[in-house]
Amino acid sequence: MSNYGKIFFIVLYALFAYSCTPAEQEANPTLSEIPESAPTFNADDVGEALEITTTHWTNERPIGDGEGPVTDEMLLEPQSAAAGRNWIQFGGDYSNNRHSPIEQLSVENVDNLKFEWGFPSGTLGQFSVSPLVYDGIMYVTTSYNRLMALDARTGQMYWRYDHQQPEDLRLCCGPANRGASIHGDKIFMATLDSRIMAFDRFSGEKLWDSEIIEYFRGFSATSAPLIVKDLAIIGVGGGEFGIRGFFDAYNINTGERVWRHYTVPAEGEPGYETWSGNSYETGGAPAWTIGTYDAELNLVYWTTGNPSPDWNGDARLGDNLFSDSVLAINPDTGERVWYYQFTPHDVWDYDGNSHLFQADIVEDGETTKALVQANRNGFFYAINRTNGEFIRATSYMEQLNWADSMEPNGRPVVNPDAMPNEEPTFRVCPGIFGGMNGAVSGSLNPELGLAFIPVIESCQLMQKGISMHVEGQLFFGGLPIPVDLEPDEDGNWAAYGHISAVDYSTGDIAWRYHDPQPMMAGTLSTAGGLVFTGSQTGHAIGLDAETGEVVWRKRLGGGVRSQPIAYELDGEAYVAIASGNFQSIAGLAGGDVSIPEGGQLYVFKLDN
């Protein structure tokens, strides 16, 4: 094993050990007890003097602007119908395009976008949130499942819930949570220990709490639930533990499970023949990112992750359905209508879980209802969302060599040199993080016909090894060996990033903004012609959507891993973006690890 391989294995082991420690319970403390043996106050002993026992602060005051409950009709409306006042879905609306209709957030006046207020997460690990804003209230989740309601104008906290994590969490890649969901007067959150909960949006009181599955078997949940009709749909992570992936639908009023859709077939089910032996039993294919919904077709679209184990597919010969796929599901029954697989027999850890967009593609005067996605394998896909037919796939990366081309049916032609082996020498691009990583979101401007994709350009050697499955333990068949972690003789780092503007109708690249660090934050598009994102060096960045030119830049401090949003209150426009990195993952991608961790939410307001 090379030195890089040893370093990676040590870091990976440390990461797993870190993931199994209790969540830190920093809080605005209630003083439950000051020991009599401490007659004087010593600042150095404050941790010993205060015992923090409160983990849930509820609210009894009237709050909000009186807008009433969030209805099905409101969720079905495009973001433009609400004129940008609220942000009530992870993707803005069911299109998942993360495109704000606020025109005053424009290139012409972005210089007037000034810091308004901030709020700390109080936790370590990536602050990956996409906040919700409704009725003048902002709902924020942090790493380790802290949920807070804040005044969206001032940042005043109304209520807070700190989920108490078990000491033996099973996490692959940090303690992230990417946001909450809303319906009626309820706020929904999924947790690292595989639970889904509902809270009263005014008081913060817990309304119900359902276990998805026993977390200690290797499961977790990190994304916002997708609300469809009276269902909260949530998928699980755990592909690195050899779980059998699935996503569930829960009744939003009772918390009872309505259906479960497994992403790996059982014996005798369609797709079972694509797994040799009994490998389907530990097949992975987690469903850990949020999906999207087309109400006209009554289809939910959900993506799946890599098959298990990674980097060695000898024991799971075949295409390994339905890993690395997008599935179209009838939300009333949980039954699959169609599927499309991006990376058959994945041995590179190219999760299919990247952000999905709904977009209409016009070719030869005909409009096709499409799904478009910048997949982690480096290809930008267009799929007919009515029937799952392949339309096209083009590279959106500057470095892509694991596949040489694409067959007419959308099956990649694999470069044999890129296959993992025991003594690898071939630098495989992209590495295990992508491309675009499923942990972050892109955005899409339908007026410009462009999707704005955050990209990691970081390649690795793929080393094949042995695998042994023990439930609840990491299940690998090798490891990736970082080779882009040192600067060249000119001081330039091999790993870098860019925001790529992709013409989603053709796959052509309109422009790229290059950054010296991998791009590991989401993007936000505005009708005024801006694209907001963040960098690993701790900057919030605004780009001209037509050219990619930097038109706004503010230092936040920590590396940015969150999903920016925009909203409008009292005619004034706001942009919210959180900073807070997870150094282990950033370092393995070739990013800067010198900036300390710790989350902070920043809200900027347009000064008119």
Coordinates of C-alpha atoms in Angstrom, one line a residue:
M1 CA 0.0 0.0 0.0
S2 CA 1.3 3.5 -0.9
N3 CA 1.9 6.2 1.7
Y4 CA -1.2 8.0 0.4
G5 CA -3.2 4.8 0.8
K6 CA -2.0 4.4 4.4
I7 CA -2.9 8.0 5.1
F8 CA -6.3 7.6 3.6
F9 CA -7.0 4.4 5.6
I10 CA -5.9 6.1 8.8
V11 CA -8.1 9.1 8.1
L12 CA -11.0 6.8 7.2
Y13 CA -10.6 4.9 10.4
A14 CA -10.5 8.1 12.4
L15 CA -13.5 9.4 10.6
F16 CA -15.5 6.3 11.5
A17 CA -14.3 6.5 15.1
Y18 CA -15.3 10.2 15.1
S19 CA -18.7 9.4 13.7
C20 CA -19.5 7.0 16.6
T21 CA -18.9 9.6 19.3
P22 CA -21.8 11.3 21.1
A23 CA -23.1 14.6 19.6
E24 CA -21.7 17.6 21.4
Q25 CA -24.4 19.2 23.4
E26 CA -23.4 22.8 23.3
A27 CA -26.4 25.0 24.2
N28 CA -27.6 28.3 25.6
P29 CA -27.7 26.6 29.0
T30 CA -30.3 26.4 31.7
L31 CA -28.4 26.3 35.0
S32 CA -29.7 23.2 36.6
E33 CA -27.1 23.0 39.3
I34 CA -24.1 25.0 40.6
P35 CA -22.2 22.8 43.0
E36 CA -21.9 24.1 46.5
S37 CA -18.2 23.2 46.4
A38 CA -17.6 26.0 43.9
P39 CA -18.0 29.2 45.9
T40 CA -16.1 31.3 43.4
F41 CA -16.4 31.5 39.7
N42 CA -13.4 30.5 37.6
A43 CA -13.8 31.0 33.9
D44 CA -11.4 28.2 33.2
D45 CA -13.7 25.8 35.1
V46 CA -16.9 26.9 33.5
G47 CA -17.3 23.5 31.8
E48 CA -17.1 21.9 35.3
A49 CA -19.4 24.4 36.9
L50 CA -22.4 24.2 34.6
E51 CA -24.4 21.1 34.0
I52 CA -26.5 21.5 30.9
T53 CA -29.6 19.3 30.9
T54 CA -32.1 21.1 28.8
T55 CA -32.2 19.9 25.2
H56 CA -35.6 21.3 24.0
W57 CA -36.7 24.9 24.3
T58 CA -40.3 25.5 23.3
N59 CA -42.2 28.7 22.6
E60 CA -45.5 30.0 24.0
R61 CA -45.6 33.4 22.3
P62 CA -47.5 34.3 19.2
I63 CA -45.1 34.3 16.2
G64 CA -45.3 34.6 12.5
D65 CA -47.1 36.9 10.1
G66 CA -50.5 35.1 10.1
E67 CA -50.2 33.4 6.7
G68 CA -51.9 30.2 7.9
P69 CA -50.9 26.6 7.3
V70 CA -49.0 25.4 4.3
T71 CA -51.4 23.6 2.0
D72 CA -51.0 21.0 -0.8
E73 CA -51.9 23.7 -3.3
M74 CA -49.1 25.9 -2.0
L75 CA -46.6 23.1 -2.4
L76 CA -47.8 22.5 -5.9
E77 CA -47.3 26.1 -7.0
P78 CA -44.1 27.0 -8.8
Q79 CA -41.8 29.2 -6.9
S80 CA -42.7 32.2 -9.1
A81 CA -46.3 32.1 -8.0
A82 CA -45.2 33.1 -4.5
A83 CA -43.0 35.9 -5.9
G84 CA -40.1 34.6 -3.8
R85 CA -41.6 35.6 -0.5
N86 CA -41.2 32.2 1.0
W87 CA -38.9 29.2 0.5
I88 CA -41.0 26.2 1.5
Q89 CA -39.3 23.3 -0.2
F90 CA -35.7 22.1 -0.4
G91 CA -35.5 22.8 -4.1
G92 CA -37.8 25.9 -3.9
D93 CA -40.6 24.0 -5.5
Y94 CA -41.2 20.5 -6.9
S95 CA -39.1 21.3 -10.0
N96 CA -36.1 21.2 -7.6
N97 CA -34.6 24.0 -9.7
R98 CA -33.6 26.2 -6.7
H99 CA -34.4 29.2 -8.8
S100 CA -35.6 32.3 -7.0
P101 CA -38.0 34.7 -8.9
I102 CA -36.7 37.7 -7.1
E103 CA -35.6 40.1 -9.8
Q104 CA -34.1 42.7 -7.5
L105 CA -31.3 40.3 -6.7
S106 CA -29.5 41.3 -9.8
V107 CA -26.1 42.0 -11.2
E108 CA -26.9 45.7 -11.2
N109 CA -27.6 46.0 -7.5
V110 CA -25.8 43.1 -5.9
D111 CA -23.2 45.5 -4.4
N112 CA -26.1 46.6 -2.1
L113 CA -26.4 43.1 -0.6
K114 CA -25.1 43.7 3.0
F115 CA -24.8 41.5 6.1
E116 CA -28.0 41.7 8.1
W117 CA -27.7 39.0 10.9
G118 CA -26.1 35.8 11.8
F119 CA -26.7 32.8 14.0
P120 CA -24.3 30.0 15.2
S121 CA -25.0 26.3 14.8
G122 CA -23.2 25.5 18.0
T123 CA -22.0 22.2 16.4
L124 CA -19.1 20.8 14.5
G125 CA -19.2 19.0 11.2
Q126 CA -20.6 20.3 7.9
F127 CA -23.4 22.9 8.2
S128 CA -25.1 21.7 5.1
V129 CA -28.6 23.2 5.6
S130 CA -31.0 24.6 3.0
P131 CA -33.2 26.7 5.3
L132 CA -37.0 27.0 5.0
V133 CA -38.7 30.4 5.2
Y134 CA -42.5 30.7 5.7
D135 CA -44.7 33.2 7.5
G136 CA -41.7 35.3 8.5
I137 CA -40.1 32.4 10.2
M138 CA -36.9 30.6 9.2
Y139 CA -36.4 26.9 10.1
V140 CA -32.8 25.7 10.3
T141 CA -31.3 22.3 10.9
T142 CA -27.6 21.8 11.8
S143 CA -25.2 18.9 12.0
Y144 CA -26.2 16.5 14.7
N145 CA -29.9 17.4 14.2
R146 CA -30.3 20.6 16.0
L147 CA -33.6 22.2 14.8
M148 CA -34.3 25.9 15.3
A149 CA -37.0 28.4 14.4
L150 CA -35.7 32.0 13.9
D151 CA -37.2 35.3 13.0
A152 CA -36.4 35.6 9.3
R153 CA -36.0 39.4 9.6
T154 CA -33.8 39.6 12.7
G155 CA -32.4 36.1 13.6
Q156 CA -34.2 36.1 17.0
M157 CA -34.6 32.5 18.1
Y158 CA -38.2 31.3 18.9
W159 CA -37.6 27.7 19.7
R160 CA -34.9 25.0 19.6
Y161 CA -34.7 21.2 19.7
D162 CA -31.4 19.3 20.2
H163 CA -31.9 15.7 19.2
Q164 CA -30.1 13.4 21.6
Q165 CA -27.9 11.0 19.6
P166 CA -26.8 7.6 20.6
E167 CA -23.1 7.0 21.3
D168 CA -22.6 4.5 18.5
L169 CA -23.9 6.3 15.4
R170 CA -23.2 4.6 12.0
L171 CA -22.0 7.4 9.8
C172 CA -19.9 7.4 6.6
C173 CA -19.2 11.0 5.9
G174 CA -20.0 13.3 8.7
P175 CA -23.0 14.3 10.9
A176 CA -24.8 16.4 8.2
N177 CA -28.4 17.3 8.0
R178 CA -29.5 19.2 4.8
G179 CA -32.8 20.7 6.0
A180 CA -36.3 20.3 7.3
S181 CA -39.7 20.1 5.5
I182 CA -43.1 21.8 6.1
H183 CA -46.8 21.0 5.6
G184 CA -49.7 22.5 7.5
D185 CA -48.4 23.7 10.8
K186 CA -45.8 20.9 11.0
I187 CA -42.1 20.9 10.6
F188 CA -40.5 17.5 9.7
M189 CA -36.9 16.4 10.3
A190 CA -35.0 13.1 9.7
T191 CA -32.2 12.2 12.0
L192 CA -28.8 10.6 12.0
D193 CA -30.1 7.7 14.1
S194 CA -32.7 6.9 11.5
R195 CA -35.8 8.5 12.8
I196 CA -38.3 10.9 11.3
M197 CA -40.1 13.5 13.5
A198 CA -42.8 16.1 13.3
F199 CA -42.9 19.4 15.3
D200 CA -45.5 22.2 15.8
R201 CA -44.0 25.0 13.8
F202 CA -45.1 27.7 16.3
S203 CA -44.3 26.1 19.6
G204 CA -41.6 23.6 18.6
E205 CA -43.4 20.8 20.5
K206 CA -42.8 17.3 19.2
L207 CA -45.9 15.9 17.7
W208 CA -44.7 12.4 16.7
D209 CA -41.5 10.5 16.5
S210 CA -41.1 7.3 14.3
E211 CA -38.2 5.0 13.9
I212 CA -37.3 4.4 10.3
I213 CA -35.1 1.4 11.1
E214 CA -32.5 0.4 13.7
Y215 CA -29.6 2.7 13.1
F216 CA -27.0 0.3 14.6
R217 CA -27.4 -2.0 11.6
G218 CA -25.6 0.7 9.5
F219 CA -28.5 3.1 8.7
S220 CA -28.8 6.9 8.9
A221 CA -30.9 9.7 7.4
T222 CA -29.5 13.1 6.5
S223 CA -31.8 14.8 4.0
A224 CA -35.1 16.7 4.2
P225 CA -38.2 14.6 3.7
L226 CA -40.1 15.2 0.5
I227 CA -43.7 16.1 1.2
V228 CA -46.2 14.7 -1.4
K229 CA -49.9 14.8 -0.6
D230 CA -50.2 13.5 2.9
L231 CA -46.9 11.7 2.8
A232 CA -43.4 12.5 4.1
I233 CA -41.0 10.5 2.0
I234 CA -37.5 9.9 3.3
G235 CA -34.6 7.6 2.2
V236 CA -31.7 6.1 4.2
G237 CA -27.9 6.2 4.0
G238 CA -25.6 3.3 4.8
G239 CA -24.2 2.0 1.5
E240 CA -20.8 1.9 3.1
F241 CA -22.2 -0.6 5.7
G242 CA -23.7 -3.1 3.3
I243 CA -27.3 -2.3 4.1
R244 CA -30.2 -2.9 1.8
G245 CA -31.3 0.5 0.6
F246 CA -34.8 1.8 0.7
F247 CA -37.0 4.9 1.0
D248 CA -40.2 5.2 3.0
A249 CA -43.5 7.2 3.0
Y250 CA -44.9 8.2 6.4
N251 CA -48.4 9.7 7.1
I252 CA -47.7 13.3 7.9
N253 CA -50.5 13.4 10.6
T254 CA -49.7 10.2 12.5
G255 CA -46.1 9.2 11.7
E256 CA -47.3 5.7 10.6
R257 CA -45.4 4.2 7.7
V258 CA -47.5 3.8 4.6
W259 CA -45.1 2.0 2.2
R260 CA -41.4 1.1 1.8
H261 CA -39.6 0.8 -1.5
Y262 CA -36.5 -1.3 -1.5
T263 CA -33.8 -0.3 -4.0
V264 CA -32.2 -3.7 -4.1
P265 CA -34.5 -6.6 -5.2
A266 CA -35.1 -9.6 -3.1
E267 CA -34.7 -13.1 -4.4
G268 CA -37.1 -13.7 -7.3
E269 CA -38.0 -10.0 -7.8
P270 CA -37.2 -8.1 -11.1
G271 CA -33.5 -7.2 -11.1
Y272 CA -32.5 -10.0 -8.8
E273 CA -30.7 -11.7 -11.7
T274 CA -28.3 -8.7 -11.9
W275 CA -26.7 -9.8 -8.6
S276 CA -24.5 -12.9 -8.6
G277 CA -24.9 -15.3 -5.7
N278 CA -26.4 -13.8 -2.6
S279 CA -24.7 -10.4 -3.0
Y280 CA -28.1 -8.7 -3.2
E281 CA -28.4 -9.3 0.6
T282 CA -25.7 -6.6 1.2
G283 CA -26.2 -4.7 -2.0
G284 CA -26.3 -1.1 -0.6
A285 CA -27.9 1.3 -3.1
P286 CA -28.8 3.8 -0.4
A287 CA -31.4 6.5 -1.1
W288 CA -30.1 9.3 1.0
T289 CA -30.8 12.4 -1.0
I290 CA -34.2 14.1 -1.5
G291 CA -36.3 13.3 -4.6
T292 CA -38.7 15.4 -6.7
Y293 CA -42.3 15.1 -7.7
D294 CA -44.2 15.7 -11.0
A295 CA -47.9 16.2 -10.0
E296 CA -49.1 16.1 -13.6
L297 CA -47.6 12.6 -14.1
N298 CA -48.1 11.7 -10.4
L299 CA -44.6 10.4 -10.3
V300 CA -42.0 10.7 -7.6
Y301 CA -38.4 10.5 -8.8
W302 CA -35.8 9.2 -6.4
T303 CA -32.1 8.4 -6.9
T304 CA -30.0 5.6 -5.5
G305 CA -26.4 5.2 -4.5
N306 CA -23.5 2.8 -5.1
P307 CA -23.7 -1.0 -4.7
S308 CA -21.7 -2.6 -1.9
P309 CA -19.0 -3.3 -1.5
D310 CA -17.1 -0.5 -3.1
W311 CA -14.0 -1.0 -5.4
N312 CA -14.4 -4.8 -5.7
G313 CA -17.4 -6.1 -7.6
D314 CA -16.2 -9.7 -8.0
A315 CA -18.8 -11.1 -5.6
R316 CA -21.6 -9.1 -7.1
L317 CA -21.2 -9.7 -10.9
G318 CA -23.9 -8.1 -13.0
D319 CA -25.4 -4.6 -13.4
N320 CA -26.5 -4.6 -9.7
L321 CA -30.0 -3.1 -10.2
F322 CA -31.3 -0.7 -8.9
S323 CA -28.1 0.9 -7.6
D324 CA -26.8 4.2 -9.2
S325 CA -30.2 4.7 -10.7
V326 CA -33.2 7.1 -10.9
L327 CA -36.5 5.4 -10.0
A328 CA -40.0 6.7 -11.0
I329 CA -42.4 5.8 -8.2
N330 CA -46.2 6.0 -7.9
P331 CA -46.5 7.9 -4.6
D332 CA -49.9 6.4 -3.9
T333 CA -48.6 2.8 -3.8
G334 CA -44.8 3.0 -3.6
E335 CA -44.5 0.9 -6.8
R336 CA -41.9 1.5 -9.4
V337 CA -43.1 2.7 -12.8
W338 CA -39.7 2.9 -14.6
Y339 CA -36.0 3.2 -13.9
Y340 CA -32.8 4.3 -15.6
Q341 CA -29.4 3.2 -14.4
F342 CA -26.5 5.6 -14.8
T343 CA -23.5 3.4 -13.8
P344 CA -24.0 -0.3 -14.2
H345 CA -21.8 -2.5 -11.9
D346 CA -20.3 0.5 -10.2
V347 CA -16.8 -0.2 -8.7
W348 CA -15.8 3.5 -8.4
D349 CA -18.3 4.8 -5.8
Y350 CA -20.2 6.9 -8.3
D351 CA -23.4 7.3 -6.4
G352 CA -26.4 8.2 -8.6
N353 CA -27.7 10.5 -5.8
S354 CA -26.8 13.8 -7.3
H355 CA -29.4 16.6 -7.5
L356 CA -32.3 16.1 -9.9
F357 CA -33.9 18.9 -11.9
Q358 CA -37.2 18.9 -13.8
A359 CA -36.9 20.8 -17.0
D360 CA -38.5 21.0 -20.4
I361 CA -36.2 20.4 -23.4
V362 CA -37.2 21.7 -26.8
E363 CA -35.7 20.0 -29.8
D364 CA -36.9 20.4 -33.4
G365 CA -40.0 22.2 -32.2
E366 CA -41.0 19.5 -29.8
T367 CA -41.0 19.7 -26.0
T368 CA -39.9 16.8 -23.8
K369 CA -40.6 16.7 -20.1
A370 CA -37.1 15.7 -18.8
L371 CA -35.1 15.0 -15.8
V372 CA -31.6 16.5 -16.0
Q373 CA -28.7 15.7 -13.6
A374 CA -25.0 16.2 -13.3
N375 CA -24.2 12.7 -12.2
R376 CA -21.3 12.0 -9.8
N377 CA -19.7 9.9 -12.6
G378 CA -19.0 13.1 -14.6
F379 CA -21.8 13.0 -17.2
F380 CA -24.6 15.4 -17.5
Y381 CA -27.8 13.4 -18.3
A382 CA -31.1 14.2 -19.8
I383 CA -33.8 11.5 -19.3
N384 CA -37.4 11.6 -20.4
R385 CA -39.3 11.8 -17.1
T386 CA -42.5 10.4 -18.6
N387 CA -41.0 7.0 -19.5
G388 CA -37.4 6.9 -18.5
E389 CA -35.9 6.9 -22.0
F390 CA -32.4 8.1 -22.4
I391 CA -32.0 11.4 -24.3
R392 CA -28.3 12.2 -24.0
A393 CA -25.2 12.4 -21.7
T394 CA -22.3 14.7 -22.1
S395 CA -19.3 15.4 -19.9
Y396 CA -19.5 18.5 -17.7
M397 CA -16.0 18.0 -16.3
E398 CA -12.6 18.9 -17.5
Q399 CA -11.2 15.6 -16.3
L400 CA -13.2 12.4 -17.1
N401 CA -11.5 9.2 -18.1
W402 CA -13.2 6.2 -16.4
A403 CA -15.5 5.9 -19.5
D404 CA -14.5 6.5 -23.1
S405 CA -18.0 7.2 -24.6
M406 CA -21.7 6.5 -24.2
E407 CA -23.7 3.9 -26.1
P408 CA -26.9 5.1 -27.9
N409 CA -29.0 3.5 -25.0
G410 CA -27.0 5.5 -22.4
R411 CA -24.8 2.7 -21.2
P412 CA -21.2 4.0 -20.6
V413 CA -18.3 2.4 -22.4
V414 CA -15.9 1.7 -19.6
N415 CA -12.1 2.4 -20.0
P416 CA -10.5 -0.9 -18.8
D417 CA -7.5 1.0 -17.4
A418 CA -9.8 2.7 -14.9
M419 CA -10.9 -0.6 -13.3
P420 CA -9.7 -0.9 -9.7
N421 CA -6.9 -3.4 -9.1
E422 CA -4.5 -4.5 -6.3
E423 CA -1.7 -2.2 -7.4
P424 CA -3.3 0.7 -9.2
T425 CA -1.3 3.2 -11.2
F426 CA -4.0 4.8 -13.3
R427 CA -5.3 8.1 -12.1
V428 CA -9.1 7.7 -12.3
C429 CA -11.2 10.9 -13.0
P430 CA -13.5 11.8 -11.4
G431 CA -12.6 10.5 -7.9
I432 CA -15.0 9.2 -5.4
F433 CA -16.5 12.6 -4.6
G434 CA -17.5 13.5 -8.2
G435 CA -17.9 15.7 -10.2
M436 CA -20.9 17.0 -8.5
N437 CA -21.5 15.4 -5.1
G438 CA -24.9 14.4 -4.0
A439 CA -24.3 16.2 -0.7
V440 CA -24.8 19.5 -2.4
S441 CA -27.4 21.0 -4.7
G442 CA -27.3 22.7 -8.1
S443 CA -29.7 25.3 -9.6
L444 CA -31.3 25.9 -12.9
N445 CA -32.5 29.1 -14.6
P446 CA -35.2 28.2 -17.2
E447 CA -35.1 31.6 -18.7
L448 CA -31.4 31.3 -19.6
G449 CA -31.7 27.5 -20.2
L450 CA -28.7 26.9 -17.9
A451 CA -28.0 24.6 -15.0
F452 CA -25.3 25.8 -12.5
I453 CA -23.3 22.9 -11.3
P454 CA -20.7 22.9 -8.5
V455 CA -17.8 20.6 -9.5
I456 CA -15.0 18.8 -7.7
E457 CA -12.0 18.1 -9.9
S458 CA -10.1 15.6 -7.8
C459 CA -8.8 12.3 -9.2
Q460 CA -7.7 9.1 -7.3
L461 CA -6.2 5.7 -7.7
M462 CA -8.8 2.9 -7.1
Q463 CA -7.3 0.0 -5.2
K464 CA -9.1 -3.3 -5.1
G465 CA -9.0 -5.3 -1.9
I466 CA -10.8 -8.0 0.1
S467 CA -14.2 -7.5 1.7
M468 CA -16.0 -9.1 4.6
H469 CA -19.5 -8.1 5.8
V470 CA -20.3 -7.7 9.5
E471 CA -23.7 -6.0 10.1
G472 CA -23.2 -2.4 11.4
Q473 CA -19.5 -2.3 10.4
L474 CA -17.9 -0.6 7.3
F475 CA -18.1 -2.9 4.3
F476 CA -15.4 -2.0 1.7
G477 CA -13.7 -4.0 -1.0
G478 CA -10.7 -1.7 -1.4
L479 CA -10.1 2.0 -1.0
P480 CA -9.4 5.1 -3.1
I481 CA -5.9 6.5 -2.9
P482 CA -5.7 10.3 -3.1
V483 CA -3.1 11.6 -5.5
D484 CA -4.1 15.2 -5.8
L485 CA -3.2 16.4 -2.3
E486 CA 0.0 18.1 -3.0
P487 CA 0.8 21.3 -5.0
D488 CA 3.0 21.1 -8.1
E489 CA 6.3 22.8 -8.5
D490 CA 4.6 26.1 -9.2
G491 CA 2.5 25.9 -6.0
N492 CA -0.8 25.0 -7.8
W493 CA -2.9 22.4 -6.2
A494 CA -3.9 19.4 -8.4
A495 CA -7.4 19.4 -6.9
Y496 CA -9.6 22.4 -7.8
G497 CA -13.2 23.3 -8.5
H498 CA -15.5 25.2 -10.7
I499 CA -19.1 26.2 -11.2
S500 CA -20.1 25.1 -14.7
A501 CA -23.1 26.6 -16.5
V502 CA -24.5 23.8 -18.6
D503 CA -27.0 24.3 -21.4
Y504 CA -29.4 21.5 -20.3
S505 CA -31.0 21.2 -23.7
T506 CA -27.7 20.3 -25.4
G507 CA -25.1 19.5 -22.7
D508 CA -22.8 22.3 -23.9
I509 CA -20.8 24.3 -21.4
A510 CA -21.7 28.0 -21.5
W511 CA -19.1 29.2 -19.0
R512 CA -17.0 28.1 -16.1
Y513 CA -16.0 29.9 -12.9
H514 CA -12.8 28.3 -11.6
D515 CA -11.9 28.2 -7.9
P516 CA -8.5 26.9 -6.5
Q517 CA -10.4 24.6 -4.1
P518 CA -13.0 21.9 -4.9
M519 CA -16.5 23.3 -5.0
M520 CA -18.5 21.6 -2.2
A521 CA -21.4 24.1 -1.7
G522 CA -24.7 24.3 -3.4
T523 CA -25.8 27.0 -5.8
L524 CA -28.8 29.3 -6.0
S525 CA -30.1 31.0 -9.2
T526 CA -32.1 34.2 -9.3
A527 CA -34.4 35.7 -11.9
G528 CA -32.3 38.9 -11.7
G529 CA -29.4 37.0 -13.2
L530 CA -27.3 35.9 -10.3
V531 CA -25.8 32.6 -9.1
F532 CA -24.9 32.4 -5.4
T533 CA -22.5 29.7 -4.0
G534 CA -19.6 29.4 -1.5
S535 CA -16.0 28.2 -1.4
Q536 CA -13.9 26.0 0.7
T537 CA -11.8 29.0 1.6
G538 CA -14.8 30.5 3.4
H539 CA -16.3 33.0 0.9
A540 CA -19.8 33.6 -0.2
I541 CA -19.7 34.2 -4.0
G542 CA -22.1 35.9 -6.4
L543 CA -21.7 35.2 -10.1
D544 CA -23.2 36.8 -13.2
A545 CA -25.5 34.0 -14.5
E546 CA -24.8 34.9 -18.2
T547 CA -21.0 35.1 -18.0
G548 CA -19.7 33.5 -14.8
E549 CA -18.0 36.7 -13.8
V550 CA -17.6 37.2 -10.0
V551 CA -19.8 40.3 -9.1
W552 CA -20.0 39.8 -5.3
R553 CA -17.8 38.2 -2.7
K554 CA -17.9 38.2 1.1
R555 CA -15.7 36.3 3.6
L556 CA -17.7 34.1 5.9
G557 CA -14.8 32.3 7.7
G558 CA -15.4 28.6 7.5
G559 CA -15.6 26.5 4.3
V560 CA -19.1 26.5 2.8
R561 CA -21.0 23.3 2.5
S562 CA -24.6 24.6 2.6
Q563 CA -27.3 25.3 0.1
P564 CA -28.1 29.1 -0.3
I565 CA -31.7 30.3 -0.5
A566 CA -33.4 33.7 -1.2
Y567 CA -36.6 35.1 0.2
E568 CA -38.4 38.5 0.3
L569 CA -40.2 40.1 3.3
D570 CA -41.8 43.6 3.3
G571 CA -40.5 44.1 -0.2
E572 CA -36.9 43.5 0.9
A573 CA -34.8 40.7 -0.5
Y574 CA -32.6 38.4 1.6
V575 CA -30.0 35.7 0.9
A576 CA -29.1 33.1 3.5
I577 CA -26.0 31.0 3.3
A578 CA -24.3 28.9 6.1
S579 CA -20.6 28.2 6.6
G580 CA -19.2 25.3 8.4
N581 CA -17.0 22.5 7.0
F582 CA -16.1 18.9 7.7
Q583 CA -12.4 18.8 7.5
S584 CA -12.0 15.0 7.0
I585 CA -14.0 15.0 3.8
A586 CA -12.6 18.3 2.6
G587 CA -9.1 17.1 3.0
L588 CA -9.7 13.8 1.1
A589 CA -11.1 15.8 -1.8
G590 CA -7.9 18.0 -1.8
G591 CA -9.4 21.0 0.0
D592 CA -7.9 23.3 2.6
V593 CA -8.1 21.8 6.2
S594 CA -6.4 24.7 8.0
I595 CA -9.7 26.6 8.6
P596 CA -11.4 25.5 11.9
E597 CA -14.7 23.9 11.9
G598 CA -17.9 25.4 13.5
G599 CA -21.1 26.5 11.8
Q600 CA -22.5 30.0 11.3
L601 CA -25.6 31.1 9.4
Y602 CA -25.2 34.4 7.6
V603 CA -28.2 36.4 6.2
F604 CA -27.6 39.3 3.8
K605 CA -30.2 41.9 2.9
L606 CA -30.4 44.1 -0.1
D607 CA -30.0 47.7 1.0
N608 CA -32.5 49.7 -1.0

